mmCIF file of C-alpha atoms in Angstrom:
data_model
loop_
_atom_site.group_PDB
_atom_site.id
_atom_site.type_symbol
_atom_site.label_atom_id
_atom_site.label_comp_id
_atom_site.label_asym_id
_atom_site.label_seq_id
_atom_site.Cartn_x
_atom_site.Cartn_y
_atom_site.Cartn_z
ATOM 1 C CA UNK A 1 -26.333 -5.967 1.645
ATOM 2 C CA UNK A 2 -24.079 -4.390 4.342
ATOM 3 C CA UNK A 3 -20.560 -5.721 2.642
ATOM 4 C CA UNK A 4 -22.531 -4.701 -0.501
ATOM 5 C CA UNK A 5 -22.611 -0.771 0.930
ATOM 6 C CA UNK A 6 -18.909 -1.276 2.487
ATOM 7 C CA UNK A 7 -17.895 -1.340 -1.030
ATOM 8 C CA UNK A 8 -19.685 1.067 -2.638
ATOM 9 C CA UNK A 9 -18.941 3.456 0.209
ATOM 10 C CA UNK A 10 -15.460 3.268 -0.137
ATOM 11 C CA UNK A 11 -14.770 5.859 -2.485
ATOM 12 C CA UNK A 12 -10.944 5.401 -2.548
ATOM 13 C CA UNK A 13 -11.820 1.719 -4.963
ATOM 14 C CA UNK A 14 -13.489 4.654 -7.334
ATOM 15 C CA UNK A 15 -10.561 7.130 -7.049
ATOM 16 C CA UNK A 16 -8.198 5.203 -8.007
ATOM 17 C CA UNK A 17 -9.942 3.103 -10.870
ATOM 18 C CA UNK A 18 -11.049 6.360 -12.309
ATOM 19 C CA UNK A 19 -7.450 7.543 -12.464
ATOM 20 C CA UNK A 20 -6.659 3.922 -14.496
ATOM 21 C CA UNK A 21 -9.579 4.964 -16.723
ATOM 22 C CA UNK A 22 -8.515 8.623 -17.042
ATOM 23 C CA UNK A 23 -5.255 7.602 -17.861
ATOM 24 C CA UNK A 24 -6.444 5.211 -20.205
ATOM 25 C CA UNK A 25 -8.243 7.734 -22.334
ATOM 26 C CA UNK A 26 -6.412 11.344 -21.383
ATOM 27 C CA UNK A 27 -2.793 10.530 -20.429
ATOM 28 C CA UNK A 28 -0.258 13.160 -19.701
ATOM 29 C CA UNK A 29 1.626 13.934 -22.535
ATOM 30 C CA UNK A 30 4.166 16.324 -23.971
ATOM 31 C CA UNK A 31 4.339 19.639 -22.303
ATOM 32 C CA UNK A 32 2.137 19.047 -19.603
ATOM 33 C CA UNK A 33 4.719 16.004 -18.460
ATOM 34 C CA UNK A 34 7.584 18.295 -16.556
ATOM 35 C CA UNK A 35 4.145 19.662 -14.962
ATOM 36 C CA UNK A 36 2.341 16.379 -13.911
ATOM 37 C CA UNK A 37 5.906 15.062 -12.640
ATOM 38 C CA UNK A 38 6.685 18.685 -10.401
ATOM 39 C CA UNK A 39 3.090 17.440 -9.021
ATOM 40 C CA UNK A 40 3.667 13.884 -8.158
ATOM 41 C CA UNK A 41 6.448 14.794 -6.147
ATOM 42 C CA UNK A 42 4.741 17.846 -4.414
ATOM 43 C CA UNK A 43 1.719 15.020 -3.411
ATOM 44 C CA UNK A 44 4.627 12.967 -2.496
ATOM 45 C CA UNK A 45 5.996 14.613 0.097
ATOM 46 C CA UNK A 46 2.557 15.623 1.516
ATOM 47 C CA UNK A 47 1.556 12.469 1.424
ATOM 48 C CA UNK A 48 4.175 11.416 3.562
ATOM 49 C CA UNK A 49 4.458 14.346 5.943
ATOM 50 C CA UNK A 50 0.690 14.002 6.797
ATOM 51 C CA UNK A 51 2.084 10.100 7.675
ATOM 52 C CA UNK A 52 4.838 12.047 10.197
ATOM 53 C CA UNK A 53 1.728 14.518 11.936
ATOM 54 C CA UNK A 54 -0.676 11.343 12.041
ATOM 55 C CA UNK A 55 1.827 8.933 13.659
ATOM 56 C CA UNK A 56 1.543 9.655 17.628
ATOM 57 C CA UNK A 57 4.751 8.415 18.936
ATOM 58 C CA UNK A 58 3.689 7.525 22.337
ATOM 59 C CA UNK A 59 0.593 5.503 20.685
ATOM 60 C CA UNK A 60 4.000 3.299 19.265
ATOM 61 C CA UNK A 61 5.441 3.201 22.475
ATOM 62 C CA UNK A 62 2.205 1.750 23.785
ATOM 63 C CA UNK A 63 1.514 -0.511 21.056
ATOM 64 C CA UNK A 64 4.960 -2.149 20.914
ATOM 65 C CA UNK A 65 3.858 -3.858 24.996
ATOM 66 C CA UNK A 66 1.361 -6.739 22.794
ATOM 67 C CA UNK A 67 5.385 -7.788 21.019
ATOM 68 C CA UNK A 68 3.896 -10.506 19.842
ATOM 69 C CA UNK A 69 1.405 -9.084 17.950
ATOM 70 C CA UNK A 70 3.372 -6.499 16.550
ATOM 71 C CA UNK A 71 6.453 -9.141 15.540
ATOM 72 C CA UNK A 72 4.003 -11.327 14.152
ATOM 73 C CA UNK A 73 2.486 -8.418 11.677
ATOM 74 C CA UNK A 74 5.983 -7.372 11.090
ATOM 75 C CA UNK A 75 7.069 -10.941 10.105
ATOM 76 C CA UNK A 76 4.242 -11.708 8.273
ATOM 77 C CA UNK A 77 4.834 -8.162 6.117
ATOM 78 C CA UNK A 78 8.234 -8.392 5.540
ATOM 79 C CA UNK A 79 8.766 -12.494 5.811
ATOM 80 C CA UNK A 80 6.468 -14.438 4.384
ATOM 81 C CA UNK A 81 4.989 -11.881 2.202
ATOM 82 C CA UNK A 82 8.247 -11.046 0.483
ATOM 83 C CA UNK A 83 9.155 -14.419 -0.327
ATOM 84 C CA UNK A 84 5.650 -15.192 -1.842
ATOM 85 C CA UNK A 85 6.026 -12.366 -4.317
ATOM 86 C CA UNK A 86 9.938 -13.350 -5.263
ATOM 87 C CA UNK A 87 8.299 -16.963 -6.060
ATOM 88 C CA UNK A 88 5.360 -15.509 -8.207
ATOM 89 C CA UNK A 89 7.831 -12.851 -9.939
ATOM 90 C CA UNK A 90 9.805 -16.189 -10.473
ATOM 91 C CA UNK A 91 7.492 -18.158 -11.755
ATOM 92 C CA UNK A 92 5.653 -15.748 -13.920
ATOM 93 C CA UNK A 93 8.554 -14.427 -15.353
ATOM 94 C CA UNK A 94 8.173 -15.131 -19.411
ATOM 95 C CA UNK A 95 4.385 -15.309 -19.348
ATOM 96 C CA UNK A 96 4.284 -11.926 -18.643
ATOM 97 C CA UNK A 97 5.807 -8.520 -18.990
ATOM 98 C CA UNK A 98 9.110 -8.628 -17.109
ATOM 99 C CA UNK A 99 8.114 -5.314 -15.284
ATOM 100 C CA UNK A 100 4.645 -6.565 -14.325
ATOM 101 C CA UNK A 101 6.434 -9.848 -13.012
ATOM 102 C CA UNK A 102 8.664 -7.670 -10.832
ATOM 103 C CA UNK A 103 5.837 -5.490 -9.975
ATOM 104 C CA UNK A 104 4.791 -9.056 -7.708
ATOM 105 C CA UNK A 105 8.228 -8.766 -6.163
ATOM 106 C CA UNK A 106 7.129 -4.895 -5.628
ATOM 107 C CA UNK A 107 3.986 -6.159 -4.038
ATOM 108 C CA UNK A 108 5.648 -8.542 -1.494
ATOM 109 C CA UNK A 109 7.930 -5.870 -0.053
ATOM 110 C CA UNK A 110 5.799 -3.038 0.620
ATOM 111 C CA UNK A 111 3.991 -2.252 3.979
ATOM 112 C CA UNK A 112 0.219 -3.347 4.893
ATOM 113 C CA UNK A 113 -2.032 -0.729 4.421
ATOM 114 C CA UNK A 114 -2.844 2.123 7.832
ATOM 115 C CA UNK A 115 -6.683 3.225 7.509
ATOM 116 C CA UNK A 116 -7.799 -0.090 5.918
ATOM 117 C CA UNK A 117 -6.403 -2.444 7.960
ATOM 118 C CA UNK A 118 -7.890 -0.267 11.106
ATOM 119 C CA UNK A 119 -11.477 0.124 9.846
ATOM 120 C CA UNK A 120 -11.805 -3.649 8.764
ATOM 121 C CA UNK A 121 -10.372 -4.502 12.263
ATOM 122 C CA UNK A 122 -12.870 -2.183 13.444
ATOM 123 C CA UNK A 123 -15.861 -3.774 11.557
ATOM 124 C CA UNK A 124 -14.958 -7.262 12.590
ATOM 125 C CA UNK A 125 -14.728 -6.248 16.137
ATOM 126 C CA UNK A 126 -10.757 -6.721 16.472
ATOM 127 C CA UNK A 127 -7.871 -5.177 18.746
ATOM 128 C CA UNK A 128 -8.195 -1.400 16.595
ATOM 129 C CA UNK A 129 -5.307 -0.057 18.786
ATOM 130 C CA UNK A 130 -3.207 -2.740 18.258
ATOM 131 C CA UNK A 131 -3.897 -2.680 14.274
ATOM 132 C CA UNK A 132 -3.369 0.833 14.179
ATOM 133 C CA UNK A 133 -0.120 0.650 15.809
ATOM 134 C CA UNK A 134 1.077 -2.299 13.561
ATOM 135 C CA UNK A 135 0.310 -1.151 10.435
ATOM 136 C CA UNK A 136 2.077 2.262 11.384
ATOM 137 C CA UNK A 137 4.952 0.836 12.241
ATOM 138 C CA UNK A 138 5.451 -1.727 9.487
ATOM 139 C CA UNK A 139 4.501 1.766 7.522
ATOM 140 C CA UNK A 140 7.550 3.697 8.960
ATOM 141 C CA UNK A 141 10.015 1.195 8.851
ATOM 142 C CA UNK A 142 8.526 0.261 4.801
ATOM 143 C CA UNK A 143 10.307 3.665 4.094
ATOM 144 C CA UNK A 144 13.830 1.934 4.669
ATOM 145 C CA UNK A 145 13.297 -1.664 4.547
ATOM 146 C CA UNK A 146 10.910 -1.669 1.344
ATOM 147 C CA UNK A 147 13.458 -0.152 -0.878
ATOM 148 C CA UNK A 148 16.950 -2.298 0.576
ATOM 149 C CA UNK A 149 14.567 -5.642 0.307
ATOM 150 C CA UNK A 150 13.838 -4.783 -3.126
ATOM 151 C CA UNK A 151 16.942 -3.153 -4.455
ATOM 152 C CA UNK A 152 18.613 -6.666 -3.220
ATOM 153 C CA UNK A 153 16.688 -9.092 -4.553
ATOM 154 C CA UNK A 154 15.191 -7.097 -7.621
ATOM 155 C CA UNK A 155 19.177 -7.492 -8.315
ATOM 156 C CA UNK A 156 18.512 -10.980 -9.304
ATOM 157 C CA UNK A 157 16.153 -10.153 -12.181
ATOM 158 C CA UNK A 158 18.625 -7.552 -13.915
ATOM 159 C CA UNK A 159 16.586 -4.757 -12.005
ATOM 160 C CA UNK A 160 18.774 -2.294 -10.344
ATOM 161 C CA UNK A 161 18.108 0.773 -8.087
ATOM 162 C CA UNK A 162 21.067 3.271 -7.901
ATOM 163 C CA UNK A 163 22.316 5.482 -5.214
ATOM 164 C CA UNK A 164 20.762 8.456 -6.414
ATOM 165 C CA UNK A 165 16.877 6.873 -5.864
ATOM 166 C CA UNK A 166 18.045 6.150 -2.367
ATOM 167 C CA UNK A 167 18.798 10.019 -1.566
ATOM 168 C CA UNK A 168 15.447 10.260 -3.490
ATOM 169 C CA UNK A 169 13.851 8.465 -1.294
ATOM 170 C CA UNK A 170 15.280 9.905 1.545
ATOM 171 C CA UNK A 171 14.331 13.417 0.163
ATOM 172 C CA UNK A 172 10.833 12.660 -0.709
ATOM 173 C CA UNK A 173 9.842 10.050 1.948
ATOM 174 C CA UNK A 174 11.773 10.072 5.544
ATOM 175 C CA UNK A 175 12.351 13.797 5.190
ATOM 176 C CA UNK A 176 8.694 14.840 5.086
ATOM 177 C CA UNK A 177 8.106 12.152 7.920
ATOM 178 C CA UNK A 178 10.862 13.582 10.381
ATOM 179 C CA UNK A 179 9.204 17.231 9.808
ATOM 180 C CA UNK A 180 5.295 16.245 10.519
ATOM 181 C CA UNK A 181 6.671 14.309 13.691
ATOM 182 C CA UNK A 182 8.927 17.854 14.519
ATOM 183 C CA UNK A 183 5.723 20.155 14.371
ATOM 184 C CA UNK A 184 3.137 17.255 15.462
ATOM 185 C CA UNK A 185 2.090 19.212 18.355
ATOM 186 C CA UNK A 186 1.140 22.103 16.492
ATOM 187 C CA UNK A 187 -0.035 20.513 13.244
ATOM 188 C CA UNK A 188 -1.959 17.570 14.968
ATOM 189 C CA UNK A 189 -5.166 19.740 16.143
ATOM 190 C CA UNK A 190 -5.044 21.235 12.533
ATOM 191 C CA UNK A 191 -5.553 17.668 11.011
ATOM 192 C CA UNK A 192 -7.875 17.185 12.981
ATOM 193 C CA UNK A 193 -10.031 19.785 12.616
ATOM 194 C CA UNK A 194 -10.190 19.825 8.880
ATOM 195 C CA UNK A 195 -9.757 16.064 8.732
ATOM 196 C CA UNK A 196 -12.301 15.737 6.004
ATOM 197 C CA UNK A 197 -10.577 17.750 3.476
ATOM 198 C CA UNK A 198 -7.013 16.414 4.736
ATOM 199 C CA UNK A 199 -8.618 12.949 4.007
ATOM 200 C CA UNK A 200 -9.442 13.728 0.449
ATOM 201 C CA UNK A 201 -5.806 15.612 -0.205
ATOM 202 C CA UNK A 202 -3.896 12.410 0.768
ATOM 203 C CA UNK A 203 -5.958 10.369 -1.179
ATOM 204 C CA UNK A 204 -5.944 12.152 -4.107
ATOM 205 C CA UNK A 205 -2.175 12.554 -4.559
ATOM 206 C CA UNK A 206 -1.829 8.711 -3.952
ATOM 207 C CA UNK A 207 -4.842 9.021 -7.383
ATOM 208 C CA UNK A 208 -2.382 11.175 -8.858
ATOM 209 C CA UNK A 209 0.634 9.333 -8.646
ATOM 210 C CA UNK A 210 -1.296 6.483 -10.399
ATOM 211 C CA UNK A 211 -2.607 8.145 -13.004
ATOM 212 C CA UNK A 212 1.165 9.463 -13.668
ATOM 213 C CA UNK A 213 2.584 6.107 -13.468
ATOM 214 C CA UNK A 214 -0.319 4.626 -15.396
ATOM 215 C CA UNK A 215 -0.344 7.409 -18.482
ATOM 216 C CA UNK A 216 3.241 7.181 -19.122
ATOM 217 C CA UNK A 217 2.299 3.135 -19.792
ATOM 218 C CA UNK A 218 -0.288 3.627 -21.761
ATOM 219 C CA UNK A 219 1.914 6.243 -23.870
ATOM 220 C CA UNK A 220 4.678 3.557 -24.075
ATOM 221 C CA UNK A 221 1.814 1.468 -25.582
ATOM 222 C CA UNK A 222 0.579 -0.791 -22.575
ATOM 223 C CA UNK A 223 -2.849 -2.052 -24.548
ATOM 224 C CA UNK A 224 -0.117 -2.949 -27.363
ATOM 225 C CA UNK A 225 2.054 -4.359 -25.661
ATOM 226 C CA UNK A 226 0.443 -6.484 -22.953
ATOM 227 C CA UNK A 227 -1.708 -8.916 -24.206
ATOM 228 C CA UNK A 228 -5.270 -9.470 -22.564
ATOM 229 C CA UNK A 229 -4.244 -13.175 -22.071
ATOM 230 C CA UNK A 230 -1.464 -11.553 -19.446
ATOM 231 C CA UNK A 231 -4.178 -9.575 -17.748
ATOM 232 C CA UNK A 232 -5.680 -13.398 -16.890
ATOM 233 C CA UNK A 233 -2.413 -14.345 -15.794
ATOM 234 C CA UNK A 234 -2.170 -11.619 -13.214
ATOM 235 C CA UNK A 235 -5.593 -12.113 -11.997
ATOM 236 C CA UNK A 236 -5.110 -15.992 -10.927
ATOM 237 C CA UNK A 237 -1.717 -15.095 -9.550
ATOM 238 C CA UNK A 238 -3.314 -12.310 -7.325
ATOM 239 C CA UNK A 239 -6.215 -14.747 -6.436
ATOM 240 C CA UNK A 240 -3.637 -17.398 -5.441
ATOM 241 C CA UNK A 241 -1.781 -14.193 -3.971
ATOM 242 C CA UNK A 242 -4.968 -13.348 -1.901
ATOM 243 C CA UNK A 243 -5.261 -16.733 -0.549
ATOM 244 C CA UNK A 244 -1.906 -17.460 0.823
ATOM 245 C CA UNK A 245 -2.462 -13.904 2.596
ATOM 246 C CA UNK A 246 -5.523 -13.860 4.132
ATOM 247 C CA UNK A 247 -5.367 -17.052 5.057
ATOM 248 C CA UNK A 248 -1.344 -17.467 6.169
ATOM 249 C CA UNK A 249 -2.405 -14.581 8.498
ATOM 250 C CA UNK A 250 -5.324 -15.780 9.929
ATOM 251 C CA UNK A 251 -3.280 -19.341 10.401
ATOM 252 C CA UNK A 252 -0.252 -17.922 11.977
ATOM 253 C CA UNK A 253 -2.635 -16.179 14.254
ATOM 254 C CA UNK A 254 -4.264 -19.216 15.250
ATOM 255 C CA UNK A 255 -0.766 -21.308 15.690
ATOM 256 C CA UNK A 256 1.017 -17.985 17.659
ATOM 257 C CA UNK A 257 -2.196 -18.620 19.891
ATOM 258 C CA UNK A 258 -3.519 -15.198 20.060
ATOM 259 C CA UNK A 259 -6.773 -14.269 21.204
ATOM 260 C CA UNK A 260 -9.580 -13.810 18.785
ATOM 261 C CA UNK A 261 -9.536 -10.091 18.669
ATOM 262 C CA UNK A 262 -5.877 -10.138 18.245
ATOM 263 C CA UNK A 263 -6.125 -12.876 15.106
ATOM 264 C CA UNK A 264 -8.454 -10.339 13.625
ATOM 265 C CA UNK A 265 -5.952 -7.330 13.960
ATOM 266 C CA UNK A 266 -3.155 -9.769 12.479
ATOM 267 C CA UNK A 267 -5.637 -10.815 9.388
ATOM 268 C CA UNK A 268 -5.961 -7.125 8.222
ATOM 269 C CA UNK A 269 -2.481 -5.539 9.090
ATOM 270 C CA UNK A 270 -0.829 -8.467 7.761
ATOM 271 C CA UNK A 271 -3.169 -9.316 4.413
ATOM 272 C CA UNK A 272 -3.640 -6.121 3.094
ATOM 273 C CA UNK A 273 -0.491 -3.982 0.922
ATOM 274 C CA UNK A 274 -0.464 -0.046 0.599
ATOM 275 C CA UNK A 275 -1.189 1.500 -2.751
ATOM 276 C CA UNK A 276 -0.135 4.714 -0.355
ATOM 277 C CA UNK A 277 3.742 3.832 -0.116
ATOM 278 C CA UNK A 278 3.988 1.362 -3.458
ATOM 279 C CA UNK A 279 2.585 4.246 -5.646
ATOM 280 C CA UNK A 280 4.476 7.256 -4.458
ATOM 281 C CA UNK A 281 7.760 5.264 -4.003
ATOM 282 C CA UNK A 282 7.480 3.339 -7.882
ATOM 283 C CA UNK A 283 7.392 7.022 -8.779
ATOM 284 C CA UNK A 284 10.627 7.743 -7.339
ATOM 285 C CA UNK A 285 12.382 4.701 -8.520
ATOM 286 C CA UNK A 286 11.480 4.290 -12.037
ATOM 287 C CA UNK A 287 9.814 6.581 -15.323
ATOM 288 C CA UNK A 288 6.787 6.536 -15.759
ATOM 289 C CA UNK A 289 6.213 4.031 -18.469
ATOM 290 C CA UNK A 290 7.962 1.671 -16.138
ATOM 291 C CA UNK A 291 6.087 2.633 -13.261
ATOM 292 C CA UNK A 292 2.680 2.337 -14.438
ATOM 293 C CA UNK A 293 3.296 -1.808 -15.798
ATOM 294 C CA UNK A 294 5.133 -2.034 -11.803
ATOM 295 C CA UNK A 295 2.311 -1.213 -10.392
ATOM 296 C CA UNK A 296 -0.343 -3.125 -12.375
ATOM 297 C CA UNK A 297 0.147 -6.114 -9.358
ATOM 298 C CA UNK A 298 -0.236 -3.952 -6.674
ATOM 299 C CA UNK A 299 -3.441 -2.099 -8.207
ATOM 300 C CA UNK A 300 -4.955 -5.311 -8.905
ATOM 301 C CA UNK A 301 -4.239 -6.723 -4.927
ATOM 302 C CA UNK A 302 -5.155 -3.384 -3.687
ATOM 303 C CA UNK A 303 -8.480 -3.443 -4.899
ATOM 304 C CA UNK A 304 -9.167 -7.398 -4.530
ATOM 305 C CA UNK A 305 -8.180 -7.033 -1.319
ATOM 306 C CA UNK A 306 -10.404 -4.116 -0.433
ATOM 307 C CA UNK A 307 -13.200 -6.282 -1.711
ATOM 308 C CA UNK A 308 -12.159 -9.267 0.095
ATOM 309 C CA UNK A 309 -12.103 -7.489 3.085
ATOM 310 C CA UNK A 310 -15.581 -6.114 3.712
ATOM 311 C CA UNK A 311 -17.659 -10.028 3.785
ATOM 312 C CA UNK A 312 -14.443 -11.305 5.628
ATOM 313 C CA UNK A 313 -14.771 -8.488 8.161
ATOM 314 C CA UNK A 314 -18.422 -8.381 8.464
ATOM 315 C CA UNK A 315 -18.586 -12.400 8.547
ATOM 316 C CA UNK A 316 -15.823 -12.513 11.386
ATOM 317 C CA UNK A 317 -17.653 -9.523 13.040
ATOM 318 C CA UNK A 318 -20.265 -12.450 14.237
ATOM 319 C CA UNK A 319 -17.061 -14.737 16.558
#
């Protein structure tokens, strides 16, 4: 019953499959496109200056003493991750929509999520601080890593990402960051104090940016074009996806040696990918159409995950 009410209670697996479904039945089109896209972008860069207000730097600083935690997460997140969603965007490539096959190369190079990762370490009785720390910094280094990793090797699949989407990126994503860390000390207590409603705001532009990406593919005729056969496909290859990273984590913790509290922290930093960075940044580096069958992968392992992660957390919650 309680992993039951874990996922029922999290109201961010709602938000975004309601923005699938609303795209699925009332995607933006014509007019109201230039409008929707002018939105996106504005949720874009809030999204990510609320990451530069959040991010205390001296919590970092502190963090970065357990180095072996924190190199394990990182490698894990940008290692062994990557290379499992290059072989899967390999191997699926011609049994399924060459942008949803990338979209598992996507997957693998983006950041673990921040708030997820914490309140699963939290539930399982983990090292919070340490998770916290982790997933912020694979988080702030995802905003220049992410896009090189995948620009290089997305290279190899006739996928290429000019110039001009890196000074996007810069624009919309390390900008905003550098100017919440500049006025942390005066935004910070603000947060705070209407953290509720600051909650919902960052959440619901991540929605947004979905339902953006996800109504320009269903416009370019997604339910046409993708055959429900491919939606099995994806759904093994997640599941086989899910496996290697929940448990590759939880074995690397266990043959680094760390402490139980610390394996837990490594499970959920390392396991889990951000819908937070993959949505707003597939948004930046490709339409919309192309977008929305990119991030079919990641909404699929977001979501699993989510729901993996409540028994897993509540089971381990008991060592």
């Amino acid at each position: 019953m309680q992993t039951i009410r874990l996922i029922l209670n999290d109201k961010f697996i709602w938000l975004l499959g309601g923005s699938v479904l609303l795209a699925t039945l009332v995607p933006v089109r014509g007019s109201a496109e230039p409008i929707a896209a002018f939105a996106v972008s504005a949720g874009i860069f809030w999204i990510f200056l609320l990451h530069g207000v959040r991010l205390d730097r001296q919590e970092v600083v502190a963090g970065f003493r357990n180095w072996r935690l924190q190199s394990a997460v990182f490698g894990f997140v940008f290692g062994a991750m990557v290379v499992a969603g290059l072989v899967l965007s390999q191997i699926l490539d011609g049994y399924i929509a060459p942008m949803i096959a990338v979209g598992f190369l996507y997957l693998g190079c983006l950041p673990s999520t921040i708030q997820s990762a914490a309140s699963y370490t939290a539930i399982a009785k983990g090292n919070v601080g340490a998770s916290v720390v982790a997933a912020a910094t694979v988080n702030l280094s995802s905003i220049v890593i992410t896009p090189v990793f995948f620009a290089l090797l997305a290279s190899s699949v006739g996928i290429v990402i000019t110039g001009a989407s890196f000074i996007k990126i810069i624009t919309m994503l390390l900008l905003p960051f550098v100017i919440g860390q500049l006025i942390q000390r005066w935004a910070r207590p603000w947060v705070a104090q209407y953290g509720g409603i600051v909650g919902w705001s960052d959440k619901i532009a991540i929605s947004l940016a979905v339902y953006v990406a996800f109504s320009g593919a269903v416009a370019a005729g997604i339910w046409n074009q993708v055959p429900g056969n491919q939606f099995l496909i994806v759904a093994v290859a997640i599941g086989a996806l899910l496996i290697f990273a929940f448990g590759g984590a939880w074995l690397l913790g266990g043959i680094s040696a760390f402490v139980i509290n610390d394996r837990k922290a490594l499970l959920f930093g390392g396991a889990q990918k951000s819908i937070a960075v993959g949505a707003p940044l597939a948004a930046i580096l490709f339409p919309a159409e192309s977008a929305g069958l990119l991030l079919i992968p990641l909404l699929f392992y977001h979501l699993s995950s989510l729901v993996l992660s409540a028994p897993l957390a509540v089971r381990l919650s008991k060592l």
